[in-house]
mmCIF file of C-alpha atoms and ligand atoms in Angstrom:
data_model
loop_
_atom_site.group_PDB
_atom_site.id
_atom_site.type_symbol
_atom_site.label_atom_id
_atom_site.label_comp_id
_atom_site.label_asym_id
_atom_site.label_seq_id
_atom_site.Cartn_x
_atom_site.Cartn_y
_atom_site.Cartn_z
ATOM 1 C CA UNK A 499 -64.305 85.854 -52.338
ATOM 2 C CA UNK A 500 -65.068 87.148 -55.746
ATOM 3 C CA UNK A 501 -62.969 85.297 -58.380
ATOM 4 C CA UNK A 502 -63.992 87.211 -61.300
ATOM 5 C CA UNK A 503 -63.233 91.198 -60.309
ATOM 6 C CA UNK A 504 -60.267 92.726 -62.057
ATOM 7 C CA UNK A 505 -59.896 95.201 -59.353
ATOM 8 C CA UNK A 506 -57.452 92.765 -57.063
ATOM 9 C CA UNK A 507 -54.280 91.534 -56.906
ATOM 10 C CA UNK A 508 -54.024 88.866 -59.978
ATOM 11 C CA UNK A 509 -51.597 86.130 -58.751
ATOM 12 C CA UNK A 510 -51.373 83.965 -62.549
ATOM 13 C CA UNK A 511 -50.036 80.521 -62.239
ATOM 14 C CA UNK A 512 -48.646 79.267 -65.867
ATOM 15 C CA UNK A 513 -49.443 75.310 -65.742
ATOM 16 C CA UNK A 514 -47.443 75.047 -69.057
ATOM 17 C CA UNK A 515 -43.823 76.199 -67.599
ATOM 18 C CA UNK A 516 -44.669 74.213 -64.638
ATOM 19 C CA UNK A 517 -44.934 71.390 -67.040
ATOM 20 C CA UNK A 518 -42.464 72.237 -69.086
ATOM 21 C CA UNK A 519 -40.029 72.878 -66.409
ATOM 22 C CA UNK A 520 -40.689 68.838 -65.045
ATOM 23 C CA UNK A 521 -39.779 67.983 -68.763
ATOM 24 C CA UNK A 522 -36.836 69.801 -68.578
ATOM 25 C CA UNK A 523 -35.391 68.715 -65.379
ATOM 26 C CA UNK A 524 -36.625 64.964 -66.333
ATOM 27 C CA UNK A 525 -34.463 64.800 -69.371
ATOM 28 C CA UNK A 526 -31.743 66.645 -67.452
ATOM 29 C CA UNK A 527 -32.062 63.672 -64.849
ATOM 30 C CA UNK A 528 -32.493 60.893 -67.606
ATOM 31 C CA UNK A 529 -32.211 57.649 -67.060
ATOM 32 C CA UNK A 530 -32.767 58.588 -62.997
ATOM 33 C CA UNK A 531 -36.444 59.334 -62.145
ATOM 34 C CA UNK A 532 -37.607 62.670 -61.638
ATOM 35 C CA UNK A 533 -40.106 63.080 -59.143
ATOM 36 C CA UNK A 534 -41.973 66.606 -58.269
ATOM 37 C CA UNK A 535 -42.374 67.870 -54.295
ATOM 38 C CA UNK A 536 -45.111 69.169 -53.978
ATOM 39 C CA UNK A 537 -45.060 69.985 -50.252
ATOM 40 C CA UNK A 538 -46.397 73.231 -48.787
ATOM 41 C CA UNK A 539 -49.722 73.587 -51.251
ATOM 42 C CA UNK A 540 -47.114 73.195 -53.825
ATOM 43 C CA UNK A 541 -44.819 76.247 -52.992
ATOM 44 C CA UNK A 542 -48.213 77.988 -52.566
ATOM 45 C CA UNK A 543 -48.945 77.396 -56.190
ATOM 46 C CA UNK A 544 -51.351 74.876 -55.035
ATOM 47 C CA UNK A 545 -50.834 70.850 -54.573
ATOM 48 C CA UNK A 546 -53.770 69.516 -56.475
ATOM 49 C CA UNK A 547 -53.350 71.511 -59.340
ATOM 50 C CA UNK A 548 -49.444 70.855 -59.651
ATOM 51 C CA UNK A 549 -49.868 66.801 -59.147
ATOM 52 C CA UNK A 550 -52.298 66.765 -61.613
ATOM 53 C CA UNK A 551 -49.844 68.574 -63.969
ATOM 54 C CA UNK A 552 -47.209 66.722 -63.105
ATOM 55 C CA UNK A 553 -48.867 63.306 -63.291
ATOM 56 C CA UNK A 554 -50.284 63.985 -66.655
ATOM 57 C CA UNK A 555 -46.559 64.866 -67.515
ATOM 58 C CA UNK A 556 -45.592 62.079 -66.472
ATOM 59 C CA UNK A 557 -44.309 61.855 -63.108
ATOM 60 C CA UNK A 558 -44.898 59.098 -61.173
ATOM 61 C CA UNK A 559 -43.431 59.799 -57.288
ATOM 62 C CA UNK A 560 -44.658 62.325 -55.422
ATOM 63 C CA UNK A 561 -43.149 63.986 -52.283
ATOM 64 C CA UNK A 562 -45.185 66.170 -49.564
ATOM 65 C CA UNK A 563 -44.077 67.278 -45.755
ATOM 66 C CA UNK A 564 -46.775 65.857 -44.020
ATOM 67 C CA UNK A 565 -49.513 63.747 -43.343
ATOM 68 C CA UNK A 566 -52.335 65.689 -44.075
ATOM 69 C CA UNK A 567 -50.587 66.840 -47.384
ATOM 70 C CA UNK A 568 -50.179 62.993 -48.594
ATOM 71 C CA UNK A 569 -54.231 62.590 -47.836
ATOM 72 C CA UNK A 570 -55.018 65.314 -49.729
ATOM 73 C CA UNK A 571 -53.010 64.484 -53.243
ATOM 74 C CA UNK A 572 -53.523 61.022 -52.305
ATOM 75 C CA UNK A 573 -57.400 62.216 -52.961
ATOM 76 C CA UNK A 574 -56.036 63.812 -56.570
ATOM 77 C CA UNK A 575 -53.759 61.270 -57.153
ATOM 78 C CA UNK A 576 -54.969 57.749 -56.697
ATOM 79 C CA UNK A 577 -51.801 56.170 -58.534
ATOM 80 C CA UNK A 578 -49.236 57.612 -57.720
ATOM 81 C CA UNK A 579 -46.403 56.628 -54.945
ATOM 82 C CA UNK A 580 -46.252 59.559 -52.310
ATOM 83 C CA UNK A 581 -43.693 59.943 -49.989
ATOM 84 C CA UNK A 582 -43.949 62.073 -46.522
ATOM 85 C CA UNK A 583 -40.489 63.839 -45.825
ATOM 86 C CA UNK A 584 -41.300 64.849 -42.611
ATOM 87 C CA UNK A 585 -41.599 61.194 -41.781
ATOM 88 C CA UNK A 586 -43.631 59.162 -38.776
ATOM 89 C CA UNK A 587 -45.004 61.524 -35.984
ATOM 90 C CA UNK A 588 -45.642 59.339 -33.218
ATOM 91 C CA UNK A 589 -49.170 57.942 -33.951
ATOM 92 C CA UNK A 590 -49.269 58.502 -37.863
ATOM 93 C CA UNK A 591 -48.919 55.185 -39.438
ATOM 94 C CA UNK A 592 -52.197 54.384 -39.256
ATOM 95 C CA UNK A 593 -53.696 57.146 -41.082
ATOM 96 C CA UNK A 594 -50.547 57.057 -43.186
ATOM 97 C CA UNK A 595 -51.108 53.351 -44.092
ATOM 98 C CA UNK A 596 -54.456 54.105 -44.555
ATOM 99 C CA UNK A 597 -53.914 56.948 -47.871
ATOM 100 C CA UNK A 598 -51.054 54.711 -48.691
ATOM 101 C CA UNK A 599 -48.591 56.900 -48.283
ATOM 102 C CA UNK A 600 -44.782 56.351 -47.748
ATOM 103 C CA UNK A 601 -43.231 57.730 -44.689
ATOM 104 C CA UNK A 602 -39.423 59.336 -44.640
ATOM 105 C CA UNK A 603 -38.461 57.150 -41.778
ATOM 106 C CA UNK A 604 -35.190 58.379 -39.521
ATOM 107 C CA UNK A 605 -34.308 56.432 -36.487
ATOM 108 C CA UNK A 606 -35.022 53.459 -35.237
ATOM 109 C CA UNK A 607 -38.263 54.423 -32.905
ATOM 110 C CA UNK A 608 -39.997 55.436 -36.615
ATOM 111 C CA UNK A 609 -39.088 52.072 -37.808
ATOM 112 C CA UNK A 610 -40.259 50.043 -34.942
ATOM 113 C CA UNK A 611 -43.404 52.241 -34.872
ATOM 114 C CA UNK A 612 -44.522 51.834 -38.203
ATOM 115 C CA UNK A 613 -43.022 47.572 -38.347
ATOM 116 C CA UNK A 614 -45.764 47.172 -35.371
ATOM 117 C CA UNK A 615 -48.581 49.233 -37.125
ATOM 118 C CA UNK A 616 -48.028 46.955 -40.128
ATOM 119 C CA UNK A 617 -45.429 48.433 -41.825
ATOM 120 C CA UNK A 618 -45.558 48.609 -45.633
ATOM 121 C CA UNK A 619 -43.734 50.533 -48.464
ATOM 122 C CA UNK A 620 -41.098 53.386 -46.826
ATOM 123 C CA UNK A 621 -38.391 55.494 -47.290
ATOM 124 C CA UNK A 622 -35.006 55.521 -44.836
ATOM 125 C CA UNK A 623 -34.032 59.067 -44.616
ATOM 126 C CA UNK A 624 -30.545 59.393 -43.393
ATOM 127 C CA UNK A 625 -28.784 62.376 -42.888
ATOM 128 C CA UNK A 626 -25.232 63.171 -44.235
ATOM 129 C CA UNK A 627 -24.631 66.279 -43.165
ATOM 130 C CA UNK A 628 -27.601 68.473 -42.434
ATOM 131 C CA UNK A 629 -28.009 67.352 -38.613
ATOM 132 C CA UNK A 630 -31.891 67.720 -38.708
ATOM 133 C CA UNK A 631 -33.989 64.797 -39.899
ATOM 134 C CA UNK A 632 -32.725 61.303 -40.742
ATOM 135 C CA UNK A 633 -30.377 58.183 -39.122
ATOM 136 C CA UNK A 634 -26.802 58.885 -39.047
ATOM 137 C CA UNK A 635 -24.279 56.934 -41.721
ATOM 138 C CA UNK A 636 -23.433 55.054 -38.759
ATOM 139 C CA UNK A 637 -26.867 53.753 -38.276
ATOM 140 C CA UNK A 638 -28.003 53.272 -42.197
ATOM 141 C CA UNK A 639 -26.861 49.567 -42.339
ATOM 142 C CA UNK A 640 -28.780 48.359 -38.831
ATOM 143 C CA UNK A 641 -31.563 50.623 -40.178
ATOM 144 C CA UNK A 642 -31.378 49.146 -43.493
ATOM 145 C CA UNK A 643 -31.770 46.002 -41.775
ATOM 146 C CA UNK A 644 -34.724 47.104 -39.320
ATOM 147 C CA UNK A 645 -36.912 48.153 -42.162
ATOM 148 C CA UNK A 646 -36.277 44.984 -44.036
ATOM 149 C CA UNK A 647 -38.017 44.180 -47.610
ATOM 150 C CA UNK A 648 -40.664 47.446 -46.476
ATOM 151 C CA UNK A 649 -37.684 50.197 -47.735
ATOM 152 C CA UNK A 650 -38.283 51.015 -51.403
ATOM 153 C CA UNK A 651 -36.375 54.219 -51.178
ATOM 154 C CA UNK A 652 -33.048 55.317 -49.497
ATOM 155 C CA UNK A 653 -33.054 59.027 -49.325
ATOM 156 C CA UNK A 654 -30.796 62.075 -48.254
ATOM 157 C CA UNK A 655 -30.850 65.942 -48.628
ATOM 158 C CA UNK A 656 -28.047 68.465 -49.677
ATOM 159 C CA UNK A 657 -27.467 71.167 -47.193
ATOM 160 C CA UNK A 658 -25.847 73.395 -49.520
ATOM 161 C CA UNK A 659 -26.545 72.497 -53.341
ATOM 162 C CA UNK A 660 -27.361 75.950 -54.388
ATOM 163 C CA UNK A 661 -23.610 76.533 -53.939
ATOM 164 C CA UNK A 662 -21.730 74.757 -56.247
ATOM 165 C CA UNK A 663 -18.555 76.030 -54.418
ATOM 166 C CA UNK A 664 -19.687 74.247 -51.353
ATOM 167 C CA UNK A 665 -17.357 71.463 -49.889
ATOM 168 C CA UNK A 666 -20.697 70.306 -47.893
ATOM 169 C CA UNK A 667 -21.616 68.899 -50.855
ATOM 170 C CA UNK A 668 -18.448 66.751 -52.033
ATOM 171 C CA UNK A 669 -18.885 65.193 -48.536
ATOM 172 C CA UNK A 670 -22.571 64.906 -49.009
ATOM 173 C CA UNK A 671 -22.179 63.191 -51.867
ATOM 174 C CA UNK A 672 -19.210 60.782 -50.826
ATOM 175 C CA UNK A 673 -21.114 59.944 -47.637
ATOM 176 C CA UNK A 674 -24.484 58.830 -49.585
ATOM 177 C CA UNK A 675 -22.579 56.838 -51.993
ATOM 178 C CA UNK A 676 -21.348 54.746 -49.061
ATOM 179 C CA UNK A 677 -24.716 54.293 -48.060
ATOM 180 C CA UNK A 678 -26.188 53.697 -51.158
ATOM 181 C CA UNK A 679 -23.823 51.021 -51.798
ATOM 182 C CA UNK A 680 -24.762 49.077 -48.992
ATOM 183 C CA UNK A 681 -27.745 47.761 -50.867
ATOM 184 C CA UNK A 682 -27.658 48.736 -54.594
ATOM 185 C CA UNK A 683 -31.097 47.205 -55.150
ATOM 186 C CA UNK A 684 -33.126 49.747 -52.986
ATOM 187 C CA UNK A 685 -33.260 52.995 -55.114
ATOM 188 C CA UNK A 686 -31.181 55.995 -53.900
ATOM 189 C CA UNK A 687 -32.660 60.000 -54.021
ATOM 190 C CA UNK A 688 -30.247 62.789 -53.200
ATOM 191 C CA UNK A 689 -30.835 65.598 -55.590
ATOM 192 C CA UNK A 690 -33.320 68.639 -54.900
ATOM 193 C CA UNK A 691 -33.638 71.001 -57.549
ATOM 194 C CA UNK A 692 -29.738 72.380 -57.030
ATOM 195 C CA UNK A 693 -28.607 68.772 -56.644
ATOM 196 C CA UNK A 694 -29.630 68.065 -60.373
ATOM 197 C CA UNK A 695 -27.290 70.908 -61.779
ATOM 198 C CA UNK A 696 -24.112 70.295 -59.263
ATOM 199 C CA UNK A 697 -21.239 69.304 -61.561
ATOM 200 C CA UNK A 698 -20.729 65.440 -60.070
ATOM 201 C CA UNK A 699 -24.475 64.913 -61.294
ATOM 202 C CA UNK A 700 -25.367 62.919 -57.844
ATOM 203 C CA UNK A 701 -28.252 61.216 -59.798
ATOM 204 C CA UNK A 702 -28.637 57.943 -58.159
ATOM 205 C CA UNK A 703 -32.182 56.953 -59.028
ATOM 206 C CA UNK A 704 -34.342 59.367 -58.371
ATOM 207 C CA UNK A 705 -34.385 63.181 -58.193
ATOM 208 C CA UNK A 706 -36.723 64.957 -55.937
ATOM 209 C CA UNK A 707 -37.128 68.865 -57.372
ATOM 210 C CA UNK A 708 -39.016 71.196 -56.117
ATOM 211 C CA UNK A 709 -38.302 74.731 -56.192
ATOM 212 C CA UNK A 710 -36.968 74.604 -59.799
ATOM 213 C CA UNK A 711 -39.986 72.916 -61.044
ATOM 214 C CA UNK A 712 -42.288 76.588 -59.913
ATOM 215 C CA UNK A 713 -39.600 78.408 -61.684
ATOM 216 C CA UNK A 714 -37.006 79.660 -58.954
ATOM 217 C CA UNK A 715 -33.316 79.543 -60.064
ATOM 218 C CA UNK A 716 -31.679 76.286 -59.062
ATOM 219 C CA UNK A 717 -28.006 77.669 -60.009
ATOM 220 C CA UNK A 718 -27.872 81.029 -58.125
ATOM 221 C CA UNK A 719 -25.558 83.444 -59.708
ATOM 222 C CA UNK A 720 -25.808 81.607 -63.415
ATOM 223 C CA UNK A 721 -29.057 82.182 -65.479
ATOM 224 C CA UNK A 722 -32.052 80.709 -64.673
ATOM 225 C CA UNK A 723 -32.712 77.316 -67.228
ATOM 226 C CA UNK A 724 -36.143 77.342 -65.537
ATOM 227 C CA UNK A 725 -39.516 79.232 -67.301
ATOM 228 C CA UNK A 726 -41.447 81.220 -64.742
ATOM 229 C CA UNK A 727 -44.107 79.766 -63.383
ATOM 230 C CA UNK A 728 -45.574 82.412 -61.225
ATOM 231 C CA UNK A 729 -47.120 86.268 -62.337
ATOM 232 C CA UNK A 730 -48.226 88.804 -59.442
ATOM 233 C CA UNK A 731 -49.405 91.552 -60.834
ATOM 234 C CA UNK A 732 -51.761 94.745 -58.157
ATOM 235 C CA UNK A 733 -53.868 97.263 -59.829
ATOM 236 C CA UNK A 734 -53.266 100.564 -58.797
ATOM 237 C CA UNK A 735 -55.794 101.652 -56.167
ATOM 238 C CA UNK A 736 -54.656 105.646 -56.152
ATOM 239 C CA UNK A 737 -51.977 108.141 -57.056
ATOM 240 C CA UNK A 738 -50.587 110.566 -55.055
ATOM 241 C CA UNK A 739 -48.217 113.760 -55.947
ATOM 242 C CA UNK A 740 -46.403 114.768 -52.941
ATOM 243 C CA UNK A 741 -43.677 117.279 -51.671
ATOM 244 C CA UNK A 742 -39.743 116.605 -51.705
ATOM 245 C CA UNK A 743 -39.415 115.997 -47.572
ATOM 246 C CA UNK A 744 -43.166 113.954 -47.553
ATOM 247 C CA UNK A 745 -42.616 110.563 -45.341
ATOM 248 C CA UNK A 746 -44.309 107.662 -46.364
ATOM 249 C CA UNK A 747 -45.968 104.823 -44.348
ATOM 250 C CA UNK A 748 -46.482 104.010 -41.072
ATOM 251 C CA UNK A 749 -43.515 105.629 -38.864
ATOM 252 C CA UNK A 750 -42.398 108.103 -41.594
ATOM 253 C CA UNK A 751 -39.535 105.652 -43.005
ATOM 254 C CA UNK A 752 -39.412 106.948 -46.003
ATOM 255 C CA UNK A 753 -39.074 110.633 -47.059
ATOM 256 C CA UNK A 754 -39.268 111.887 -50.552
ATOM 257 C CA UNK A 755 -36.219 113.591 -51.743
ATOM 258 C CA UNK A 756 -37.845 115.226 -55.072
ATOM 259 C CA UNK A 757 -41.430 115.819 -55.786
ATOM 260 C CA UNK A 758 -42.940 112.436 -56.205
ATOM 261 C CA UNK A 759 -45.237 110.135 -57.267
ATOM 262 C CA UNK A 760 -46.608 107.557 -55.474
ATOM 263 C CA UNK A 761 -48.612 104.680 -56.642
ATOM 264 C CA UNK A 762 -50.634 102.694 -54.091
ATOM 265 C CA UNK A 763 -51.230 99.466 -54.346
ATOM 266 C CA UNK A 764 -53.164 96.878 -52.624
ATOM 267 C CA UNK A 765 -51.234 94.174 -51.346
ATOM 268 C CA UNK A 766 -49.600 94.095 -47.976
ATOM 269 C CA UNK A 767 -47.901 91.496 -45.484
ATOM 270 C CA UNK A 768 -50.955 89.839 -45.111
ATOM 271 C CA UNK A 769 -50.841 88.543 -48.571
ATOM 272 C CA UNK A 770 -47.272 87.178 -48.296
ATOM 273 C CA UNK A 771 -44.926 90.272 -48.925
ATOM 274 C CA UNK A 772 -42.385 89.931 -46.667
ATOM 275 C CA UNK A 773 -41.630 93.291 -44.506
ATOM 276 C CA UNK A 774 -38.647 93.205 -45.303
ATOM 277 C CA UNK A 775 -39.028 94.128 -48.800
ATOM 278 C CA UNK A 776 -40.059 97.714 -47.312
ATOM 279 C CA UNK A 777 -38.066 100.102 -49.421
ATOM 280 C CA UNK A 778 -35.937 103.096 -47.311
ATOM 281 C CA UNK A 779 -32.913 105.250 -48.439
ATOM 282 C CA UNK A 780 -30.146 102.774 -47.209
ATOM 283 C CA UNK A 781 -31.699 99.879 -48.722
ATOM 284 C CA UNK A 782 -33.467 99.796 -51.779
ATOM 285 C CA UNK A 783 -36.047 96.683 -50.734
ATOM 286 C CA UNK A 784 -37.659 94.698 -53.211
ATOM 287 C CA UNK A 785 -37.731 95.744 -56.738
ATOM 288 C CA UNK A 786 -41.453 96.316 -58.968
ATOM 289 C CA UNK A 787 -42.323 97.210 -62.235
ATOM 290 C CA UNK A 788 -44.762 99.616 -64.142
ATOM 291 C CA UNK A 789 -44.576 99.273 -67.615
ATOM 292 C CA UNK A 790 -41.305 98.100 -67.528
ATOM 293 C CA UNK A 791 -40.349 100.305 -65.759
ATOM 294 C CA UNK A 792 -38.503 99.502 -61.864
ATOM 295 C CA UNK A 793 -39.318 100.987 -59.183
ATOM 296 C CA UNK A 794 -39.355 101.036 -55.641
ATOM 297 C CA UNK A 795 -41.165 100.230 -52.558
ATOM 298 C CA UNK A 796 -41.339 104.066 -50.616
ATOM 299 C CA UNK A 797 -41.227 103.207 -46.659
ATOM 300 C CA UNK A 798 -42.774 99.927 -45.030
ATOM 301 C CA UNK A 799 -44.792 97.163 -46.144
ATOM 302 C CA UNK A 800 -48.667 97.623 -44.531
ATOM 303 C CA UNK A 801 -51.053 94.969 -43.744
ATOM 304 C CA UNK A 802 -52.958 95.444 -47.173
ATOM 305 C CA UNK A 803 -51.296 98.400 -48.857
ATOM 306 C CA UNK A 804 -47.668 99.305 -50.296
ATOM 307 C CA UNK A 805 -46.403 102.334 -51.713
ATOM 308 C CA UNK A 806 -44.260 102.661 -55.166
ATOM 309 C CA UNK A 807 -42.342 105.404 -55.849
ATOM 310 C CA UNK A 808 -43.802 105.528 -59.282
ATOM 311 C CA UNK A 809 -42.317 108.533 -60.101
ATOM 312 C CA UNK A 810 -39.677 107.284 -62.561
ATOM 313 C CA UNK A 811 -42.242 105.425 -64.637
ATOM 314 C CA UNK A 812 -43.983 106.276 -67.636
ATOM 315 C CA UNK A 813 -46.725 108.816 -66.692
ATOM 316 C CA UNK A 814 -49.321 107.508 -68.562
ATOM 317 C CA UNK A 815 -48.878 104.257 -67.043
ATOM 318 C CA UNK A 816 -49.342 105.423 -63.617
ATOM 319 C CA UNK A 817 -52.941 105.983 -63.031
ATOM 320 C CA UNK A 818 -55.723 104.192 -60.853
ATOM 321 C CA UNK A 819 -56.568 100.987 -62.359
ATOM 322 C CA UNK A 820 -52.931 100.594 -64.120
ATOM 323 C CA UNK A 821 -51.082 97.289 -63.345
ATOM 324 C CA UNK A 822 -47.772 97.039 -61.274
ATOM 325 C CA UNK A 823 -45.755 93.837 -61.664
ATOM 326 C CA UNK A 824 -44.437 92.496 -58.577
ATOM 327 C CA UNK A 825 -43.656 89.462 -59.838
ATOM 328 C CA UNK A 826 -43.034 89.068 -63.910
ATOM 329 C CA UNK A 827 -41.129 89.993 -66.972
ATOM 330 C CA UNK A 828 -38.966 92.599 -65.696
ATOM 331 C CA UNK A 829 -39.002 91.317 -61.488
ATOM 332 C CA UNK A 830 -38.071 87.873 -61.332
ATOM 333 C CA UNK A 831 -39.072 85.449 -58.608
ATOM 334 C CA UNK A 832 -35.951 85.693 -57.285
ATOM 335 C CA UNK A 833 -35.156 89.062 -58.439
ATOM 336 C CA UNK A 834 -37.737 89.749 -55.741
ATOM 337 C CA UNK A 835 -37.247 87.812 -52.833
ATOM 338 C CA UNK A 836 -33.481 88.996 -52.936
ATOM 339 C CA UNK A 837 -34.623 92.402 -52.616
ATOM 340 C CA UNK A 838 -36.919 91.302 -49.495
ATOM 341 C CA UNK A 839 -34.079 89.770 -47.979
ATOM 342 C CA UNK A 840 -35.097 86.470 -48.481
ATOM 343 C CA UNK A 841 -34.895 83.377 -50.590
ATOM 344 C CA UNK A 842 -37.911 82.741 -53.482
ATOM 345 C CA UNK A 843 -39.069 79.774 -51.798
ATOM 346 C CA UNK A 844 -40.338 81.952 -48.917
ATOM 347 C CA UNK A 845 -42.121 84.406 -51.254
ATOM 348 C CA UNK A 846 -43.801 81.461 -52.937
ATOM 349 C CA UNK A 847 -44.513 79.237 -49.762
ATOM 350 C CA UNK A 848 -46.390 82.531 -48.391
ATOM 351 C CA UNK A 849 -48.071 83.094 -51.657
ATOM 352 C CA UNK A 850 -51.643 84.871 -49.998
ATOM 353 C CA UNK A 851 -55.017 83.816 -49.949
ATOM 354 C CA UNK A 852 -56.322 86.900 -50.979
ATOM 355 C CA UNK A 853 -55.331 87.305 -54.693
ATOM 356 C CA UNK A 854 -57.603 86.612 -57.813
ATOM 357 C CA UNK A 855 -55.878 82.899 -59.101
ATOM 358 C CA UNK A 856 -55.997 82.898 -62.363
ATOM 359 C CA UNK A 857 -54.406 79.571 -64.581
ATOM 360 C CA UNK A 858 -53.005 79.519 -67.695
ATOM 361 C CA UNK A 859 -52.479 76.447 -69.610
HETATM 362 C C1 PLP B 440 -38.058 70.426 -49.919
HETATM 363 C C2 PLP B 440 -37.240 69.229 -50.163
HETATM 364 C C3 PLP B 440 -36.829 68.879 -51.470
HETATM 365 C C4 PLP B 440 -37.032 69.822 -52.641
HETATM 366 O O1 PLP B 440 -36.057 70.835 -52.535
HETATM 367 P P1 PLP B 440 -35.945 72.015 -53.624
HETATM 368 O O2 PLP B 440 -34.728 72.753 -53.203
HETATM 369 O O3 PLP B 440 -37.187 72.820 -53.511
HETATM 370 O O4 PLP B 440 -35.818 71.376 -54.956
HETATM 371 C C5 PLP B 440 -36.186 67.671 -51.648
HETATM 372 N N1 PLP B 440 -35.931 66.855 -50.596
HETATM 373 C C6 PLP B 440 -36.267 67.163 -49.326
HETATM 374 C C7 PLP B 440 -35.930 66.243 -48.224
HETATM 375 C C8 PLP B 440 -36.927 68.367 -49.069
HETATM 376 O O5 PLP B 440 -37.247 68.690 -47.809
#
């Protein structure tokens, strides 16, 4: 892959928000801990290159999904304490002892499994509410028990935080206190990104952000406190000037209403845009930008190509070569993924493998 040609997809990564965005959520979380998760490649942004920021920041606990996540910032990261939230798959505490990494354990099998492979330094993930990993309230205190001296962390996970209106997370919140309570001397973690900014400030000792920390909005619906983190920006590969009544794309799902302009550009679903973001009459899609300017997607979302109707945009600025934002200024992250009909963590998890990376800061 050539890393230096201007004619591709540029996806920038600004390592200064990112940093400035733990800052912001530390103080926020202040005198609790703030960890960073940096699960999934970091929300695509890459896993090495956020722990590294982060550390140097100042973060000290890191959280990834799986095993061979943990090994691989364990490899970046020799210091730091990294907990696996997808906790023990049967067979894993060996390797997992091995990186010295910190499983999520959730039931009783985990716990025996990794107390007879040695045991060590874990977490006890309990659920309160999201019925999908973790022990059940009910269970915390035998669990507790179980895991002994080995449980350094107590942990549970909002269903609903982005919603501030939510009574999920009232009872969330009431239910981990309980828990907590029932040893005050293991540190408690509820709060992802959302968590931090609900109005009861669930706190307990440590925070465990993620999707705030690469910029996405943790208080839908309120402005974002959060610097972007992420730019994706395609060169233009052609212009074309059709007919009012041209269709557009593969199975014509698009047809221009006016003379138009289309600007083709060359990223597709293989590099992470979703299909949905396809732009038709009844549903505008996902929103770009050329000089400013927004504009739509014109019919469905190729492997490797989309179309813009660029016709509203500056002429000048709508020639081969020219930039179109996707991702930016004027097209938020979650600008974006709303208008794909999904959520920004999606967009950023699926972040391709095709674009130029380019870091700044
Ligand atoms: C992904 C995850 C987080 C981070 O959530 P964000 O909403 O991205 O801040 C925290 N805790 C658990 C258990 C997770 O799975």
């Amino acid at each position: 892959m050539s890393q230096d040609s201007s004619a591709a997809a540029t996806l920038t990564i600004d390592r200064d928000a990112l940093r400035a965005n733990w800052r912001l959520l530390a103080e926020r979380c202040a005198p609790a801990e703030c960890a960073g998760v940096v699960k999934a490649d970091g929300y695509g942004i890459g896993a090495t290159l956020a722990g590294k920021a982060l550390a140097a920041e100042g973060c000290r606990t890191f959280f990834v999904a799986r095993l061979s996540e943990g090994e691989a910032l364990r490899a970046a990261l020799p210091e730091a304490t990294i907990y696996v939230l997808d906790g023990l798959l049967p067979g894993s505490a060996p390797a997992l002892r091995a990186a010295g990494l910190r499983p999520a354990l959730g039931s009783f099998e985990e716990i025996a499994e990794w107390r007879s492979a040695g045991g060590g330094p874990a977490a006890l993930h309990v659920d309160t509410g999201m019925n999908r990993l973790g022990m059940t309230p009910a269970d915390a205190a035998a669990g507790l028990k179980a895991l002994g001296a080995g449980c350094t962390l107590l942990m549970s996970h909002f269903a609903s935080s982005e919603n501030t209106a939510s009574p999920d997370n009232e009872i969330q919140i009431q239910a981990f206190n309980a828990i907590a309570a029932l040893n005050p001397n293991i540190p408690a973690s509820l709060c992802n990104s959302s968590g931090i900014f609900l109005p009861q400030r669930p706190l307990h000792a440590l925070a465990r952000p993620g999707y705030a920390l690469y910029g996405g909005n943790p208080t839908p619906g309120a402005p974002n406190p959060m610097r972007a983190v992420i730019a994706l920006e395609a060169p233009i590969a052609q212009v074309r000037r059709v007919p009012a009544g041209a269709r557009v794309g593969y199975n014509g799902q698009w047809t221009a209403r006016r003379p138009t302009t289309l600007a083709i550009i060359p990223v597709g679903y293989a590099d992470g845009i979703p299909r949905g973001a396809m732009g038709a009459h009844e549903k505008a899609g996902a929103p770009v930008a050329i000089a400013g300017a927004r504009c739509a997607i014109a019919g469905r979302v190729s492997m490797d190509l989309i179309a813009i109707d660029a016709t509203d945009a500056p002429p000048a600025a709508v020639r081969r070569g020219a930039p179109v934002e996707l991702i930016g200024p004027h097209v938020t992250l979650d600008a974006f993924a709303e208008g794909a009909g999904t959520i920004g963590y999606e967009i950023l998890t699926n972040l391709g493998r095709r674009y130029r990376r380019r870091v700044a800061g």
